Amino acid sequence: MGTPSAPPSVTASAYGARAHARAQEGTPADAMPVVPASEWPEPPPGVAAGDLVWAETVAGGNYTHKVLARGTELRLTDLTGDACAHLLLHCADRPWERMNTADTVKVLWNAYLGEGHLLLSDQGRVLASVVQDTSGRHDALTGTSTLARNAARYGDGTPQSSSPAGRELFKLAALKNGLTPRDLPPSVSFFQGVRIAEDGTTVFTGSAGPGASVTLRAEQEVTVLLANVPHPLDPRPRYVCGDLRVVAYRSRPTAPGDALWDAAPEGRRAFLNTADHLTARGLA
């Protein structure tokens, strides 16, 4: 008796491939991101479905990106307690102005991200503000993982592997927005914390647990790049990263008279710099 032949692939012909692709409509594999975002089944409390502009769940080891209008609020939620949202921000129409983590820490006299913190560019302007935080476990000091580090730790760090590095995923997100690897500065990360001990050593504090969220408000039109990968200091030997929920909706930018505008002299100056720039361009 001969060896049984394998059944023909359902995608062996163009007709079969088309039928297979169309059969995916409405399945989880086809559902992310939700388009239009207004069909997302769980808008944040107080947010009308019609105000949603971005809604998806990003699995561990994956990335996403979007250009958001000024005043848009972006809510990130760690669904399992194992997500780590590495974030980069660029001004949408002039990507040479981008988030500067050193100035974000230095100008505001605070190395620990949280509610009320401003994400600054190297021009002293506000790209986004943190308006809500239930996690308290974030990091503006370490950056994301690299190809070499993941290859040493997990055996591979390429985007197609089972252990992609954050910088490699950022490169893909950048290319889809007309950016190059040279446009990728150090990132900040949310939901996996780092603290500096009295002796100067870096201490990984991990997650606050499932369901923690952080909400950012875009203070200019920004290109958002997100990579959901394990934190570089996560001590676990396996590549562990849980689902990240990403939901954005229309709101309004911070304005004079808002508590955040006047919370600190350095922040007020950054908001004034931002308003001056936008006013000169006829955008505010």
PDB file of C-alpha atoms in Angstrom:
ATOM      1  CA  MET A   1       0.000   0.000   0.000  1.00  0.00           C
ATOM      2  CA  GLY A   2       1.249   3.463  -0.856  1.00  0.00           C
ATOM      3  CA  THR A   3       1.501   6.372   1.515  1.00  0.00           C
ATOM      4  CA  PRO A   4      -1.793   8.284   1.637  1.00  0.00           C
ATOM      5  CA  SER A   5      -1.546  11.627  -0.089  1.00  0.00           C
ATOM      6  CA  ALA A   6      -2.289  14.802   1.853  1.00  0.00           C
ATOM      7  CA  PRO A   7      -5.664  16.396   1.172  1.00  0.00           C
ATOM      8  CA  PRO A   8      -5.485  19.420  -1.120  1.00  0.00           C
ATOM      9  CA  SER A   9      -5.111  22.750   0.629  1.00  0.00           C
ATOM     10  CA  VAL A  10      -8.236  24.915   0.736  1.00  0.00           C
ATOM     11  CA  THR A  11      -6.038  27.816  -0.378  1.00  0.00           C
ATOM     12  CA  ALA A  12      -4.435  25.963  -3.286  1.00  0.00           C
ATOM     13  CA  SER A  13      -6.479  27.964  -5.777  1.00  0.00           C
ATOM     14  CA  ALA A  14      -7.434  31.643  -5.910  1.00  0.00           C
ATOM     15  CA  TYR A  15     -11.104  30.680  -5.458  1.00  0.00           C
ATOM     16  CA  GLY A  16     -10.300  28.588  -2.392  1.00  0.00           C
ATOM     17  CA  ALA A  17      -8.088  31.295  -0.938  1.00  0.00           C
ATOM     18  CA  ARG A  18     -10.822  33.877  -1.439  1.00  0.00           C
ATOM     19  CA  ALA A  19     -13.435  31.678   0.241  1.00  0.00           C
ATOM     20  CA  HIS A  20     -11.082  30.990   3.143  1.00  0.00           C
ATOM     21  CA  ALA A  21     -10.301  34.692   3.608  1.00  0.00           C
ATOM     22  CA  ARG A  22     -13.963  35.714   3.493  1.00  0.00           C
ATOM     23  CA  ALA A  23     -14.821  33.045   6.054  1.00  0.00           C
ATOM     24  CA  GLN A  24     -12.611  34.886   8.567  1.00  0.00           C
ATOM     25  CA  GLU A  25     -14.878  37.935   8.612  1.00  0.00           C
ATOM     26  CA  GLY A  26     -16.189  38.543  12.117  1.00  0.00           C
ATOM     27  CA  THR A  27     -13.861  36.005  13.754  1.00  0.00           C
ATOM     28  CA  PRO A  28     -11.312  37.040  16.392  1.00  0.00           C
ATOM     29  CA  ALA A  29      -8.547  36.823  13.791  1.00  0.00           C
ATOM     30  CA  ASP A  30     -10.355  39.438  11.717  1.00  0.00           C
ATOM     31  CA  ALA A  31     -11.693  41.594  14.529  1.00  0.00           C
ATOM     32  CA  MET A  32      -8.651  43.655  15.531  1.00  0.00           C
ATOM     33  CA  PRO A  33      -8.662  46.550  15.303  1.00  0.00           C
ATOM     34  CA  VAL A  34     -12.420  47.125  15.383  1.00  0.00           C
ATOM     35  CA  VAL A  35     -13.428  49.172  12.324  1.00  0.00           C
ATOM     36  CA  PRO A  36     -15.247  51.441  12.791  1.00  0.00           C
ATOM     37  CA  ALA A  37     -14.208  51.913  16.397  1.00  0.00           C
ATOM     38  CA  SER A  38     -17.785  52.928  17.273  1.00  0.00           C
ATOM     39  CA  GLU A  39     -18.707  49.233  17.096  1.00  0.00           C
ATOM     40  CA  TRP A  40     -16.476  48.428  20.088  1.00  0.00           C
ATOM     41  CA  PRO A  41     -18.845  46.737  22.577  1.00  0.00           C
ATOM     42  CA  GLU A  42     -17.437  48.261  25.778  1.00  0.00           C
ATOM     43  CA  PRO A  43     -16.844  52.035  25.588  1.00  0.00           C
ATOM     44  CA  PRO A  44     -15.211  53.510  28.701  1.00  0.00           C
ATOM     45  CA  PRO A  45     -17.705  54.842  31.276  1.00  0.00           C
ATOM     46  CA  GLY A  46     -19.148  58.162  30.192  1.00  0.00           C
ATOM     47  CA  VAL A  47     -17.853  57.850  26.612  1.00  0.00           C
ATOM     48  CA  ALA A  48     -20.370  57.678  23.768  1.00  0.00           C
ATOM     49  CA  ALA A  49     -19.753  54.958  21.199  1.00  0.00           C
ATOM     50  CA  GLY A  50     -19.746  57.595  18.462  1.00  0.00           C
ATOM     51  CA  ASP A  51     -16.733  59.283  20.073  1.00  0.00           C
ATOM     52  CA  LEU A  52     -14.513  56.190  19.814  1.00  0.00           C
ATOM     53  CA  VAL A  53     -11.741  56.509  17.216  1.00  0.00           C
ATOM     54  CA  TRP A  54      -9.522  53.501  18.008  1.00  0.00           C
ATOM     55  CA  ALA A  55     -10.334  50.159  19.627  1.00  0.00           C
ATOM     56  CA  GLU A  56      -8.368  46.924  19.660  1.00  0.00           C
ATOM     57  CA  THR A  57      -6.724  44.312  21.841  1.00  0.00           C
ATOM     58  CA  VAL A  58      -2.999  43.878  21.246  1.00  0.00           C
ATOM     59  CA  ALA A  59      -1.696  40.431  22.126  1.00  0.00           C
ATOM     60  CA  GLY A  60       1.678  39.982  23.789  1.00  0.00           C
ATOM     61  CA  GLY A  61       4.514  40.162  21.276  1.00  0.00           C
ATOM     62  CA  ASN A  62       2.591  42.460  18.941  1.00  0.00           C
ATOM     63  CA  TYR A  63       2.428  46.154  18.081  1.00  0.00           C
ATOM     64  CA  THR A  64       0.018  48.802  16.870  1.00  0.00           C
ATOM     65  CA  HIS A  65       0.037  52.440  15.773  1.00  0.00           C
ATOM     66  CA  LYS A  66      -2.317  55.325  15.034  1.00  0.00           C
ATOM     67  CA  VAL A  67      -2.313  59.077  14.378  1.00  0.00           C
ATOM     68  CA  LEU A  68      -4.491  60.813  16.978  1.00  0.00           C
ATOM     69  CA  ALA A  69      -5.977  64.302  16.865  1.00  0.00           C
ATOM     70  CA  ARG A  70      -5.213  66.907  19.498  1.00  0.00           C
ATOM     71  CA  GLY A  71      -7.498  66.420  22.493  1.00  0.00           C
ATOM     72  CA  THR A  72      -7.980  62.678  21.938  1.00  0.00           C
ATOM     73  CA  GLU A  73      -7.742  60.516  25.063  1.00  0.00           C
ATOM     74  CA  LEU A  74      -6.018  57.144  24.834  1.00  0.00           C
ATOM     75  CA  ARG A  75      -6.832  54.536  27.478  1.00  0.00           C
ATOM     76  CA  LEU A  76      -4.503  51.553  27.868  1.00  0.00           C
ATOM     77  CA  THR A  77      -5.605  48.616  30.020  1.00  0.00           C
ATOM     78  CA  ASP A  78      -3.534  45.663  31.203  1.00  0.00           C
ATOM     79  CA  LEU A  79      -6.082  42.864  30.911  1.00  0.00           C
ATOM     80  CA  THR A  80      -4.071  40.040  32.492  1.00  0.00           C
ATOM     81  CA  GLY A  81      -1.459  41.718  34.664  1.00  0.00           C
ATOM     82  CA  ASP A  82       1.287  40.712  32.221  1.00  0.00           C
ATOM     83  CA  ALA A  83       1.024  43.435  29.557  1.00  0.00           C
ATOM     84  CA  CYS A  84       3.812  45.980  29.101  1.00  0.00           C
ATOM     85  CA  ALA A  85       2.918  48.886  26.826  1.00  0.00           C
ATOM     86  CA  HIS A  86       6.061  50.480  25.399  1.00  0.00           C
ATOM     87  CA  LEU A  87       5.172  53.877  23.933  1.00  0.00           C
ATOM     88  CA  LEU A  88       6.684  56.356  21.488  1.00  0.00           C
ATOM     89  CA  LEU A  89       5.122  59.658  20.402  1.00  0.00           C
ATOM     90  CA  HIS A  90       5.972  61.828  17.390  1.00  0.00           C
ATOM     91  CA  CYS A  91       4.377  65.059  16.217  1.00  0.00           C
ATOM     92  CA  ALA A  92       2.290  63.819  13.331  1.00  0.00           C
ATOM     93  CA  ASP A  93       3.288  66.430  10.743  1.00  0.00           C
ATOM     94  CA  ARG A  94       6.894  66.987  11.860  1.00  0.00           C
ATOM     95  CA  PRO A  95       8.325  63.718  13.220  1.00  0.00           C
ATOM     96  CA  TRP A  96      11.662  65.320  14.078  1.00  0.00           C
ATOM     97  CA  GLU A  97       9.843  66.604  17.163  1.00  0.00           C
ATOM     98  CA  ARG A  98       9.242  63.547  19.290  1.00  0.00           C
ATOM     99  CA  MET A  99       8.974  62.405  22.856  1.00  0.00           C
ATOM    100  CA  ASN A 100      12.161  62.939  24.847  1.00  0.00           C
ATOM    101  CA  THR A 101      12.282  60.707  27.907  1.00  0.00           C
ATOM    102  CA  ALA A 102      15.250  62.546  29.422  1.00  0.00           C
ATOM    103  CA  ASP A 103      13.383  65.879  29.350  1.00  0.00           C
ATOM    104  CA  THR A 104      10.173  64.178  30.494  1.00  0.00           C
ATOM    105  CA  VAL A 105      12.031  63.107  33.629  1.00  0.00           C
ATOM    106  CA  LYS A 106      14.406  66.055  34.066  1.00  0.00           C
ATOM    107  CA  VAL A 107      12.168  69.057  33.406  1.00  0.00           C
ATOM    108  CA  LEU A 108       9.396  67.805  35.678  1.00  0.00           C
ATOM    109  CA  TRP A 109      11.759  66.706  38.483  1.00  0.00           C
ATOM    110  CA  ASN A 110      10.160  63.264  38.594  1.00  0.00           C
ATOM    111  CA  ALA A 111      11.458  59.954  37.250  1.00  0.00           C
ATOM    112  CA  TYR A 112       8.244  58.070  37.982  1.00  0.00           C
ATOM    113  CA  LEU A 113       5.336  58.338  35.572  1.00  0.00           C
ATOM    114  CA  GLY A 114       1.835  58.695  36.957  1.00  0.00           C
ATOM    115  CA  GLU A 115      -1.287  60.818  36.971  1.00  0.00           C
ATOM    116  CA  GLY A 116      -0.437  64.431  36.217  1.00  0.00           C
ATOM    117  CA  HIS A 117       2.841  63.639  34.467  1.00  0.00           C
ATOM    118  CA  LEU A 118       3.526  65.277  31.078  1.00  0.00           C
ATOM    119  CA  LEU A 119       5.278  63.548  28.177  1.00  0.00           C
ATOM    120  CA  LEU A 120       7.526  66.247  26.698  1.00  0.00           C
ATOM    121  CA  SER A 121       9.308  66.740  23.403  1.00  0.00           C
ATOM    122  CA  ASP A 122      12.869  68.028  23.113  1.00  0.00           C
ATOM    123  CA  GLN A 123      11.338  71.396  22.173  1.00  0.00           C
ATOM    124  CA  GLY A 124       9.897  71.809  25.662  1.00  0.00           C
ATOM    125  CA  ARG A 125       6.341  71.193  24.463  1.00  0.00           C
ATOM    126  CA  VAL A 126       3.717  68.755  25.745  1.00  0.00           C
ATOM    127  CA  LEU A 127       2.912  65.837  23.459  1.00  0.00           C
ATOM    128  CA  ALA A 128       0.608  64.062  25.910  1.00  0.00           C
ATOM    129  CA  SER A 129      -0.436  64.214  29.536  1.00  0.00           C
ATOM    130  CA  VAL A 130      -1.288  61.388  31.920  1.00  0.00           C
ATOM    131  CA  VAL A 131      -4.800  62.187  33.132  1.00  0.00           C
ATOM    132  CA  GLN A 132      -5.658  58.923  34.902  1.00  0.00           C
ATOM    133  CA  ASP A 133      -3.628  56.040  36.355  1.00  0.00           C
ATOM    134  CA  THR A 134      -4.713  53.035  38.422  1.00  0.00           C
ATOM    135  CA  SER A 135      -1.460  51.113  38.010  1.00  0.00           C
ATOM    136  CA  GLY A 136       1.433  53.164  39.346  1.00  0.00           C
ATOM    137  CA  ARG A 137       3.841  50.624  37.832  1.00  0.00           C
ATOM    138  CA  HIS A 138       5.573  52.358  34.927  1.00  0.00           C
ATOM    139  CA  ASP A 139       9.081  53.095  33.675  1.00  0.00           C
ATOM    140  CA  ALA A 140      10.683  56.102  31.961  1.00  0.00           C
ATOM    141  CA  LEU A 141      14.272  54.938  32.524  1.00  0.00           C
ATOM    142  CA  THR A 142      14.935  51.574  30.899  1.00  0.00           C
ATOM    143  CA  GLY A 143      13.496  51.647  27.381  1.00  0.00           C
ATOM    144  CA  THR A 144      12.332  48.601  25.475  1.00  0.00           C
ATOM    145  CA  SER A 145      13.948  45.285  24.554  1.00  0.00           C
ATOM    146  CA  THR A 146      16.422  44.854  21.693  1.00  0.00           C
ATOM    147  CA  LEU A 147      17.172  42.163  19.140  1.00  0.00           C
ATOM    148  CA  ALA A 148      20.480  41.215  20.765  1.00  0.00           C
ATOM    149  CA  ARG A 149      19.038  41.075  24.275  1.00  0.00           C
ATOM    150  CA  ASN A 150      16.090  38.892  23.278  1.00  0.00           C
ATOM    151  CA  ALA A 151      18.308  36.595  21.224  1.00  0.00           C
ATOM    152  CA  ALA A 152      20.504  36.087  24.292  1.00  0.00           C
ATOM    153  CA  ARG A 153      17.569  35.583  26.680  1.00  0.00           C
ATOM    154  CA  TYR A 154      14.979  33.754  24.579  1.00  0.00           C
ATOM    155  CA  GLY A 155      16.872  32.491  21.541  1.00  0.00           C
ATOM    156  CA  ASP A 156      15.395  35.010  19.074  1.00  0.00           C
ATOM    157  CA  GLY A 157      14.203  38.588  18.904  1.00  0.00           C
ATOM    158  CA  THR A 158      13.054  39.018  15.318  1.00  0.00           C
ATOM    159  CA  PRO A 159       9.508  40.288  14.672  1.00  0.00           C
ATOM    160  CA  GLN A 160       8.326  36.956  13.235  1.00  0.00           C
ATOM    161  CA  SER A 161       9.632  34.886  16.145  1.00  0.00           C
ATOM    162  CA  SER A 162       7.812  33.832  19.293  1.00  0.00           C
ATOM    163  CA  SER A 163       9.877  36.353  21.287  1.00  0.00           C
ATOM    164  CA  PRO A 164      10.015  39.606  19.265  1.00  0.00           C
ATOM    165  CA  ALA A 165      11.951  42.539  20.681  1.00  0.00           C
ATOM    166  CA  GLY A 166      10.230  45.851  21.267  1.00  0.00           C
ATOM    167  CA  ARG A 167      12.643  47.847  19.127  1.00  0.00           C
ATOM    168  CA  GLU A 168      12.133  45.460  16.196  1.00  0.00           C
ATOM    169  CA  LEU A 169       8.357  45.936  16.443  1.00  0.00           C
ATOM    170  CA  PHE A 170       8.822  49.705  16.731  1.00  0.00           C
ATOM    171  CA  LYS A 171      10.752  49.606  13.460  1.00  0.00           C
ATOM    172  CA  LEU A 172       7.759  48.033  11.713  1.00  0.00           C
ATOM    173  CA  ALA A 173       5.315  50.524  13.230  1.00  0.00           C
ATOM    174  CA  ALA A 174       7.646  53.370  12.276  1.00  0.00           C
ATOM    175  CA  LEU A 175       7.931  52.267   8.652  1.00  0.00           C
ATOM    176  CA  LYS A 176       4.145  52.284   8.340  1.00  0.00           C
ATOM    177  CA  ASN A 177       4.205  55.964   9.321  1.00  0.00           C
ATOM    178  CA  GLY A 178       7.054  57.099   7.078  1.00  0.00           C
ATOM    179  CA  LEU A 179       9.642  56.889   9.853  1.00  0.00           C
ATOM    180  CA  THR A 180      13.001  55.110   9.955  1.00  0.00           C
ATOM    181  CA  PRO A 181      14.973  53.405  12.752  1.00  0.00           C
ATOM    182  CA  ARG A 182      16.848  56.700  13.213  1.00  0.00           C
ATOM    183  CA  ASP A 183      13.518  58.242  14.285  1.00  0.00           C
ATOM    184  CA  LEU A 184      13.155  55.901  17.268  1.00  0.00           C
ATOM    185  CA  PRO A 185      14.304  57.443  20.569  1.00  0.00           C
ATOM    186  CA  PRO A 186      14.102  55.697  23.959  1.00  0.00           C
ATOM    187  CA  SER A 187      10.538  54.770  24.877  1.00  0.00           C
ATOM    188  CA  VAL A 188       8.530  54.811  28.085  1.00  0.00           C
ATOM    189  CA  SER A 189       6.615  51.766  29.280  1.00  0.00           C
ATOM    190  CA  PHE A 190       3.425  51.281  31.258  1.00  0.00           C
ATOM    191  CA  PHE A 191       2.253  48.467  33.590  1.00  0.00           C
ATOM    192  CA  GLN A 192       5.640  47.022  34.571  1.00  0.00           C
ATOM    193  CA  GLY A 193       7.376  49.168  37.156  1.00  0.00           C
ATOM    194  CA  VAL A 194      10.958  50.138  37.901  1.00  0.00           C
ATOM    195  CA  ARG A 195      12.326  51.994  40.926  1.00  0.00           C
ATOM    196  CA  ILE A 196      15.818  53.232  41.756  1.00  0.00           C
ATOM    197  CA  ALA A 197      17.155  52.028  45.097  1.00  0.00           C
ATOM    198  CA  GLU A 198      19.145  54.253  47.460  1.00  0.00           C
ATOM    199  CA  ASP A 199      22.392  52.670  46.223  1.00  0.00           C
ATOM    200  CA  GLY A 200      21.481  53.568  42.615  1.00  0.00           C
ATOM    201  CA  THR A 201      20.564  50.075  41.481  1.00  0.00           C
ATOM    202  CA  THR A 202      17.484  49.489  39.334  1.00  0.00           C
ATOM    203  CA  VAL A 203      14.723  47.471  40.995  1.00  0.00           C
ATOM    204  CA  PHE A 204      12.013  45.820  38.902  1.00  0.00           C
ATOM    205  CA  THR A 205       8.677  46.090  40.740  1.00  0.00           C
ATOM    206  CA  GLY A 206       6.474  44.310  38.202  1.00  0.00           C
ATOM    207  CA  SER A 207       2.748  44.669  37.674  1.00  0.00           C
ATOM    208  CA  ALA A 208      -0.116  46.102  39.697  1.00  0.00           C
ATOM    209  CA  GLY A 209      -2.276  43.213  38.509  1.00  0.00           C
ATOM    210  CA  PRO A 210      -5.071  42.630  35.991  1.00  0.00           C
ATOM    211  CA  GLY A 211      -7.355  45.489  35.011  1.00  0.00           C
ATOM    212  CA  ALA A 212      -5.007  48.397  35.727  1.00  0.00           C
ATOM    213  CA  SER A 213      -5.329  51.258  33.273  1.00  0.00           C
ATOM    214  CA  VAL A 214      -3.677  54.524  32.306  1.00  0.00           C
ATOM    215  CA  THR A 215      -5.230  57.312  30.219  1.00  0.00           C
ATOM    216  CA  LEU A 216      -3.185  59.739  28.134  1.00  0.00           C
ATOM    217  CA  ARG A 217      -4.469  62.932  26.520  1.00  0.00           C
ATOM    218  CA  ALA A 218      -2.915  64.044  23.228  1.00  0.00           C
ATOM    219  CA  GLU A 219      -1.996  67.729  23.570  1.00  0.00           C
ATOM    220  CA  GLN A 220      -0.935  67.928  19.918  1.00  0.00           C
ATOM    221  CA  GLU A 221      -1.678  65.767  16.879  1.00  0.00           C
ATOM    222  CA  VAL A 222       0.586  62.796  17.508  1.00  0.00           C
ATOM    223  CA  THR A 223       1.681  59.560  15.907  1.00  0.00           C
ATOM    224  CA  VAL A 224       1.398  56.823  18.527  1.00  0.00           C
ATOM    225  CA  LEU A 225       3.614  53.736  18.323  1.00  0.00           C
ATOM    226  CA  LEU A 226       2.940  50.904  20.794  1.00  0.00           C
ATOM    227  CA  ALA A 227       4.811  47.631  21.306  1.00  0.00           C
ATOM    228  CA  ASN A 228       3.406  45.126  23.817  1.00  0.00           C
ATOM    229  CA  VAL A 229       6.419  43.034  24.861  1.00  0.00           C
ATOM    230  CA  PRO A 230       7.987  41.903  28.161  1.00  0.00           C
ATOM    231  CA  HIS A 231       9.922  44.537  30.070  1.00  0.00           C
ATOM    232  CA  PRO A 232      13.700  44.127  29.581  1.00  0.00           C
ATOM    233  CA  LEU A 233      14.175  43.696  33.352  1.00  0.00           C
ATOM    234  CA  ASP A 234      11.395  41.121  33.789  1.00  0.00           C
ATOM    235  CA  PRO A 235      13.257  38.296  35.588  1.00  0.00           C
ATOM    236  CA  ARG A 236      11.065  35.469  34.351  1.00  0.00           C
ATOM    237  CA  PRO A 237      13.008  33.108  32.065  1.00  0.00           C
ATOM    238  CA  ARG A 238      10.073  32.674  29.672  1.00  0.00           C
ATOM    239  CA  TYR A 239       8.744  35.298  27.271  1.00  0.00           C
ATOM    240  CA  VAL A 240       5.580  36.333  29.132  1.00  0.00           C
ATOM    241  CA  CYS A 241       3.343  39.175  27.972  1.00  0.00           C
ATOM    242  CA  GLY A 242      -0.445  39.475  28.260  1.00  0.00           C
ATOM    243  CA  ASP A 243      -3.134  41.250  26.281  1.00  0.00           C
ATOM    244  CA  LEU A 244      -3.242  45.055  26.119  1.00  0.00           C
ATOM    245  CA  ARG A 245      -6.528  46.853  25.464  1.00  0.00           C
ATOM    246  CA  VAL A 246      -6.237  50.081  23.469  1.00  0.00           C
ATOM    247  CA  VAL A 247      -9.207  52.448  23.270  1.00  0.00           C
ATOM    248  CA  ALA A 248      -9.127  56.102  22.144  1.00  0.00           C
ATOM    249  CA  TYR A 249     -11.950  58.615  22.035  1.00  0.00           C
ATOM    250  CA  ARG A 250     -12.604  62.276  21.297  1.00  0.00           C
ATOM    251  CA  SER A 251     -12.142  64.680  24.173  1.00  0.00           C
ATOM    252  CA  ARG A 252     -10.507  68.091  24.532  1.00  0.00           C
ATOM    253  CA  PRO A 253      -6.937  69.237  25.172  1.00  0.00           C
ATOM    254  CA  THR A 254      -5.800  70.690  28.471  1.00  0.00           C
ATOM    255  CA  ALA A 255      -6.574  74.427  28.620  1.00  0.00           C
ATOM    256  CA  PRO A 256      -5.726  77.414  30.842  1.00  0.00           C
ATOM    257  CA  GLY A 257      -7.688  77.123  34.067  1.00  0.00           C
ATOM    258  CA  ASP A 258      -7.501  73.313  34.121  1.00  0.00           C
ATOM    259  CA  ALA A 259      -5.857  71.952  37.266  1.00  0.00           C
ATOM    260  CA  LEU A 260      -3.224  70.104  35.241  1.00  0.00           C
ATOM    261  CA  TRP A 261      -2.200  73.313  33.409  1.00  0.00           C
ATOM    262  CA  ASP A 262      -1.223  74.997  36.669  1.00  0.00           C
ATOM    263  CA  ALA A 263      -0.094  71.979  38.677  1.00  0.00           C
ATOM    264  CA  ALA A 264       3.600  73.004  38.555  1.00  0.00           C
ATOM    265  CA  PRO A 265       5.620  75.907  37.114  1.00  0.00           C
ATOM    266  CA  GLU A 266       7.539  73.607  34.767  1.00  0.00           C
ATOM    267  CA  GLY A 267       4.363  72.064  33.438  1.00  0.00           C
ATOM    268  CA  ARG A 268       2.709  75.440  32.969  1.00  0.00           C
ATOM    269  CA  ARG A 269       5.688  76.625  30.925  1.00  0.00           C
ATOM    270  CA  ALA A 270       5.515  73.490  28.766  1.00  0.00           C
ATOM    271  CA  PHE A 271       1.803  74.081  28.136  1.00  0.00           C
ATOM    272  CA  LEU A 272       2.506  77.740  27.295  1.00  0.00           C
ATOM    273  CA  ASN A 273       5.228  76.671  24.855  1.00  0.00           C
ATOM    274  CA  THR A 274       2.751  74.276  23.248  1.00  0.00           C
ATOM    275  CA  ALA A 275      -0.007  76.873  23.024  1.00  0.00           C
ATOM    276  CA  ASP A 276       2.406  79.436  21.534  1.00  0.00           C
ATOM    277  CA  HIS A 277       3.454  76.962  18.836  1.00  0.00           C
ATOM    278  CA  LEU A 278      -0.112  75.942  17.989  1.00  0.00           C
ATOM    279  CA  THR A 279      -1.368  79.524  17.960  1.00  0.00           C
ATOM    280  CA  ALA A 280       1.358  80.615  15.538  1.00  0.00           C
ATOM    281  CA  ARG A 281       0.255  77.827  13.191  1.00  0.00           C
ATOM    282  CA  GLY A 282      -3.434  78.659  13.520  1.00  0.00           C
ATOM    283  CA  LEU A 283      -4.187  75.419  15.310  1.00  0.00           C
ATOM    284  CA  ALA A 284      -5.332  76.852  18.657  1.00  0.00           C
TER     285      ALA A 284
END
